Amino acid sequence: MQYSPKIIYAGYREHRGDSEDDRVQWVSLDIQHHPSIERITDNIPALDVVINNAGYLIPTAADPAEELGNLKVMMDLHLYGPLRLINTVLPLLQRSPRPAIINMISMAAFASVAGCEAYCTSKAALHTATQGLRLKHKHIQCVGVYPGPTATDMTAGSPVALADPWVSAANIVAAVEAGQTSVFPDTAAQAVEALIGDPVRELEARFGGLLSE
Ligand SMILES: NC(=O)c1ccc[n+]([C@@H]2O[C@H](COP(=O)([O-])OP(=O)(O)OC[C@H]3O[C@@H](n4cnc5c(N)ncnc54)[C@H](OP(=O)(O)O)[C@@H]3O)[C@@H](O)[C@H]2O)c1
């Protein structure tokens, strides 16, 4: 089934984006700031889909104490903030006829990448949390998206091949509309899925029923 959103609530911190789509309504949201999250539903009467997209990659620091601090920042940004936002909008999603939670994770959730180990740790945490959401909210389509390197501000100057974000976005929408719950939207991500996709899904099904067997 295709989505045709009437309103798109787009979160921003300091500067609103430059979208000319008249369905876009800008809402102030800093995913690392609790009150900002808790206020989010004040002016949102209904919601079908929440997308946790905010992310930031802090490269690995040589100093272990600094590295631990960076991990804490990225856990707030990639794990606790998204879970807090989901909790806040859950009553709205529970009233939706077709609710979905979409978490932008990364193919780096499945194995650590040199130079960004703490980032990978935080994305692995969001991956497992997304599996947990699927167990807890069976009536909600809880989707993990696992992109490979993609041409955005995050990868500016990167020497590796980068996926086109518009193509990836279209692939993500099509996969969500098709009812999928794990999405590998580009060539590099699909190579990861070919390696581990089925075993991960099989383990998720097996572990999900472990304590009820
Ligand atoms: N690009 C890649 O290669 C790649 C690969 C795999 C996964 N991802 C994931 O995809 C998602 C999107 O990343 P991107 O590549 O589009 O990166 P990006 O161009 O750097 O955009 C990141 C966005 O996150 C927002 N953000 C950061 N901290 C925030 C906060 N505390 N509250 C609210 N918004 C915040 C930024 O807002 P401001 O404009 O206010 O700074 C920015 O709009 C991230 O979760 C990233 O980890 C990216």
XYZ file of C-alpha atoms and ligand atoms in Angstrom:
261
model
C 0.000 0.000 0.000
C 1.348 3.444 -0.949
C 1.763 6.282 1.504
C 0.397 9.670 0.460
C 1.121 11.895 3.466
C -1.021 14.986 3.877
C 1.290 16.559 6.453
C 5.027 15.956 6.910
C 6.267 17.200 10.276
C 9.968 17.880 9.746
C 12.157 18.319 12.801
C 14.817 21.018 12.827
C 17.273 22.390 15.393
C 18.444 25.872 14.405
C 17.579 26.356 10.756
C 14.475 25.173 8.956
C 15.221 23.370 5.699
C 14.494 24.823 2.280
C 11.723 22.428 1.201
C 9.066 24.022 -0.991
C 6.696 21.101 -0.416
C 3.607 22.712 1.086
C 2.867 19.549 3.088
C 5.975 20.219 5.223
C 5.394 21.738 8.650
C 8.609 22.517 10.541
C 8.734 21.484 14.186
C 11.540 22.380 16.562
C 13.238 19.174 17.716
C 16.619 18.429 19.235
C 16.708 14.674 19.724
C 19.358 15.036 22.461
C 17.232 17.465 24.488
C 14.476 15.807 26.558
C 12.087 18.789 26.868
C 12.310 19.350 23.115
C 11.122 15.758 22.570
C 8.422 15.902 25.219
C 6.903 19.046 23.615
C 6.768 17.467 20.173
C 3.169 16.212 20.336
C 1.771 19.555 21.569
C 0.753 20.543 18.042
C 0.562 17.143 16.364
C -2.949 15.683 16.580
C -2.300 12.521 14.540
C 0.691 10.577 13.264
C 1.143 7.447 11.170
C 4.911 7.255 10.661
C 7.859 8.412 12.750
C 11.318 8.495 11.160
C 14.413 8.650 13.368
C 16.978 10.044 10.951
C 19.186 12.365 13.035
C 22.773 11.210 13.177
C 26.318 12.344 13.672
C 29.588 10.484 13.226
C 32.323 11.425 15.694
C 35.564 9.765 14.545
C 37.421 7.581 17.037
C 39.441 9.577 19.567
C 42.908 8.408 20.613
C 42.243 9.303 24.259
C 40.094 6.557 25.898
C 38.257 8.993 28.187
C 37.369 11.252 25.253
C 36.279 8.190 23.257
C 33.957 7.138 26.090
C 32.477 10.656 26.157
C 31.920 10.511 22.395
C 30.203 7.137 22.757
C 27.852 8.640 25.336
C 26.974 11.498 22.961
C 26.271 9.102 20.089
C 24.273 6.720 22.326
C 22.093 9.711 23.299
C 21.703 10.702 19.663
C 21.267 7.275 18.052
C 19.622 5.240 20.830
C 18.112 7.082 23.819
C 16.783 10.073 21.852
C 15.022 7.947 19.221
C 13.555 5.640 21.899
C 12.371 8.659 23.900
C 10.763 10.126 20.767
C 9.050 6.798 20.028
C 7.688 6.662 23.591
C 6.380 10.211 23.234
C 4.531 9.604 19.958
C 3.405 6.042 20.805
C -0.149 7.087 21.822
C -0.550 8.746 18.400
C 0.851 5.715 16.564
C -1.473 3.435 18.525
C -4.445 5.375 17.115
C -3.155 5.106 13.534
C -4.659 2.509 11.168
C -1.204 1.889 9.647
C 1.557 2.887 12.051
C 5.262 2.664 11.284
C 8.524 3.450 13.039
C 11.517 3.879 10.725
C 14.966 3.955 12.305
C 17.902 5.027 10.139
C 20.643 2.698 11.338
C 23.651 1.774 9.150
C 25.231 -1.306 7.606
C 27.994 -0.528 10.163
C 25.613 -1.847 12.855
C 26.745 -5.378 11.923
C 30.539 -5.003 12.202
C 32.739 -2.257 13.536
C 34.544 -0.008 11.049
C 38.065 1.206 11.842
C 38.082 4.884 12.748
C 34.457 5.042 13.878
C 34.085 2.238 16.435
C 31.873 4.192 18.861
C 29.531 5.267 16.022
C 29.199 1.582 15.044
C 28.522 0.637 18.670
C 25.678 3.152 18.897
C 24.183 1.961 15.598
C 24.427 -1.681 16.721
C 22.475 -0.654 19.836
C 19.769 0.963 17.691
C 19.630 -2.178 15.521
C 18.971 -4.406 18.543
C 16.513 -1.866 19.968
C 14.620 -1.922 16.660
C 14.336 -5.717 16.885
C 13.029 -5.196 20.428
C 10.425 -2.703 19.213
C 9.178 -5.320 16.731
C 8.715 -7.799 19.592
C 6.945 -5.266 21.814
C 4.729 -3.538 19.227
C 3.470 -6.211 16.866
C 0.802 -3.924 15.391
C 3.451 -1.341 14.379
C 5.710 -1.818 11.341
C 9.107 -1.277 12.998
C 11.710 -0.796 10.296
C 15.510 -0.768 10.503
C 17.235 0.904 7.551
C 20.880 -0.082 6.969
C 22.454 2.239 4.372
C 25.990 1.967 3.094
C 28.147 5.060 2.500
C 25.860 7.696 0.995
C 26.566 11.143 -0.462
C 25.381 13.492 2.294
C 27.053 16.108 4.501
C 28.177 13.265 6.782
C 30.452 11.786 4.102
C 31.709 15.022 2.516
C 35.253 14.451 1.232
C 35.053 10.672 1.633
C 37.228 8.718 -0.839
C 34.850 5.711 -0.943
C 32.075 5.170 -3.487
C 28.903 6.866 -2.275
C 25.277 5.971 -2.962
C 22.890 8.598 -4.333
C 20.675 9.643 -1.377
C 17.635 10.280 -3.610
C 17.818 6.766 -5.076
C 18.257 5.318 -1.571
C 15.321 7.349 -0.252
C 13.069 6.069 -3.052
C 14.206 2.482 -2.341
C 13.464 2.926 1.369
C 9.941 4.245 0.706
C 9.223 1.391 -1.735
C 10.482 -1.216 0.766
C 8.429 0.240 3.628
C 5.338 0.378 1.415
C 5.967 -3.286 0.530
C 5.826 -4.114 4.250
C 9.525 -4.874 4.792
C 11.084 -4.400 8.229
C 14.781 -4.404 7.323
C 15.880 -2.291 4.396
C 19.252 -2.322 2.644
C 18.803 0.584 0.232
C 21.993 0.673 -1.870
C 24.580 -1.591 -3.510
C 27.039 -1.681 -0.585
C 24.222 -2.346 1.874
C 22.798 -5.090 -0.349
C 26.206 -6.821 -0.334
C 26.013 -6.826 3.479
C 22.464 -8.181 3.325
C 23.630 -10.997 1.029
C 26.198 -11.979 3.697
C 24.123 -11.755 6.855
C 20.499 -10.808 6.073
C 18.867 -14.241 6.371
C 20.839 -15.435 9.450
C 20.059 -12.171 11.274
C 16.350 -12.495 10.470
C 16.365 -16.192 11.456
C 18.071 -15.447 14.803
C 15.635 -12.615 15.456
C 12.704 -14.997 14.982
C 14.365 -17.694 17.114
C 15.429 -15.404 19.989
C 12.074 -13.605 19.928
C 10.338 -16.789 21.021
C 13.086 -18.055 23.352
C 11.535 -17.344 26.755
C 8.042 -18.345 25.677
C 9.100 -21.811 24.416
N 25.639 9.242 4.959
C 25.964 7.973 5.174
O 26.906 7.412 4.571
C 25.150 7.148 6.147
C 25.320 5.752 6.122
C 24.584 4.976 7.006
C 23.711 5.574 7.881
N 23.571 6.938 7.897
C 22.625 7.507 8.844
O 21.630 8.210 8.147
C 21.112 9.262 8.970
C 21.136 10.555 8.195
O 22.503 10.942 8.041
P 23.038 11.858 6.846
O 23.992 11.047 6.081
O 21.893 12.510 6.130
O 23.891 12.881 7.694
P 23.916 14.466 7.659
O 23.837 14.955 6.268
O 25.092 14.847 8.491
O 22.558 14.849 8.379
C 22.385 14.537 9.742
C 21.137 15.247 10.203
O 20.962 14.911 11.596
C 20.566 16.082 12.242
N 20.907 16.040 13.673
C 22.111 15.798 14.247
N 22.012 15.885 15.573
C 20.717 16.182 15.849
C 19.979 16.400 17.047
N 20.559 16.343 18.250
N 18.657 16.662 16.953
C 18.056 16.739 15.755
N 18.692 16.568 14.574
C 20.006 16.288 14.640
C 21.327 17.194 11.547
O 20.673 18.409 11.823
P 21.372 19.840 11.648
O 21.078 20.207 10.237
O 20.673 20.686 12.669
O 22.836 19.668 11.928
C 21.231 16.765 10.091
O 20.043 17.243 9.506
C 21.989 9.273 10.232
O 21.321 8.585 11.268
C 23.233 8.521 9.800
O 23.885 7.916 10.891
C 24.263 7.732 7.039
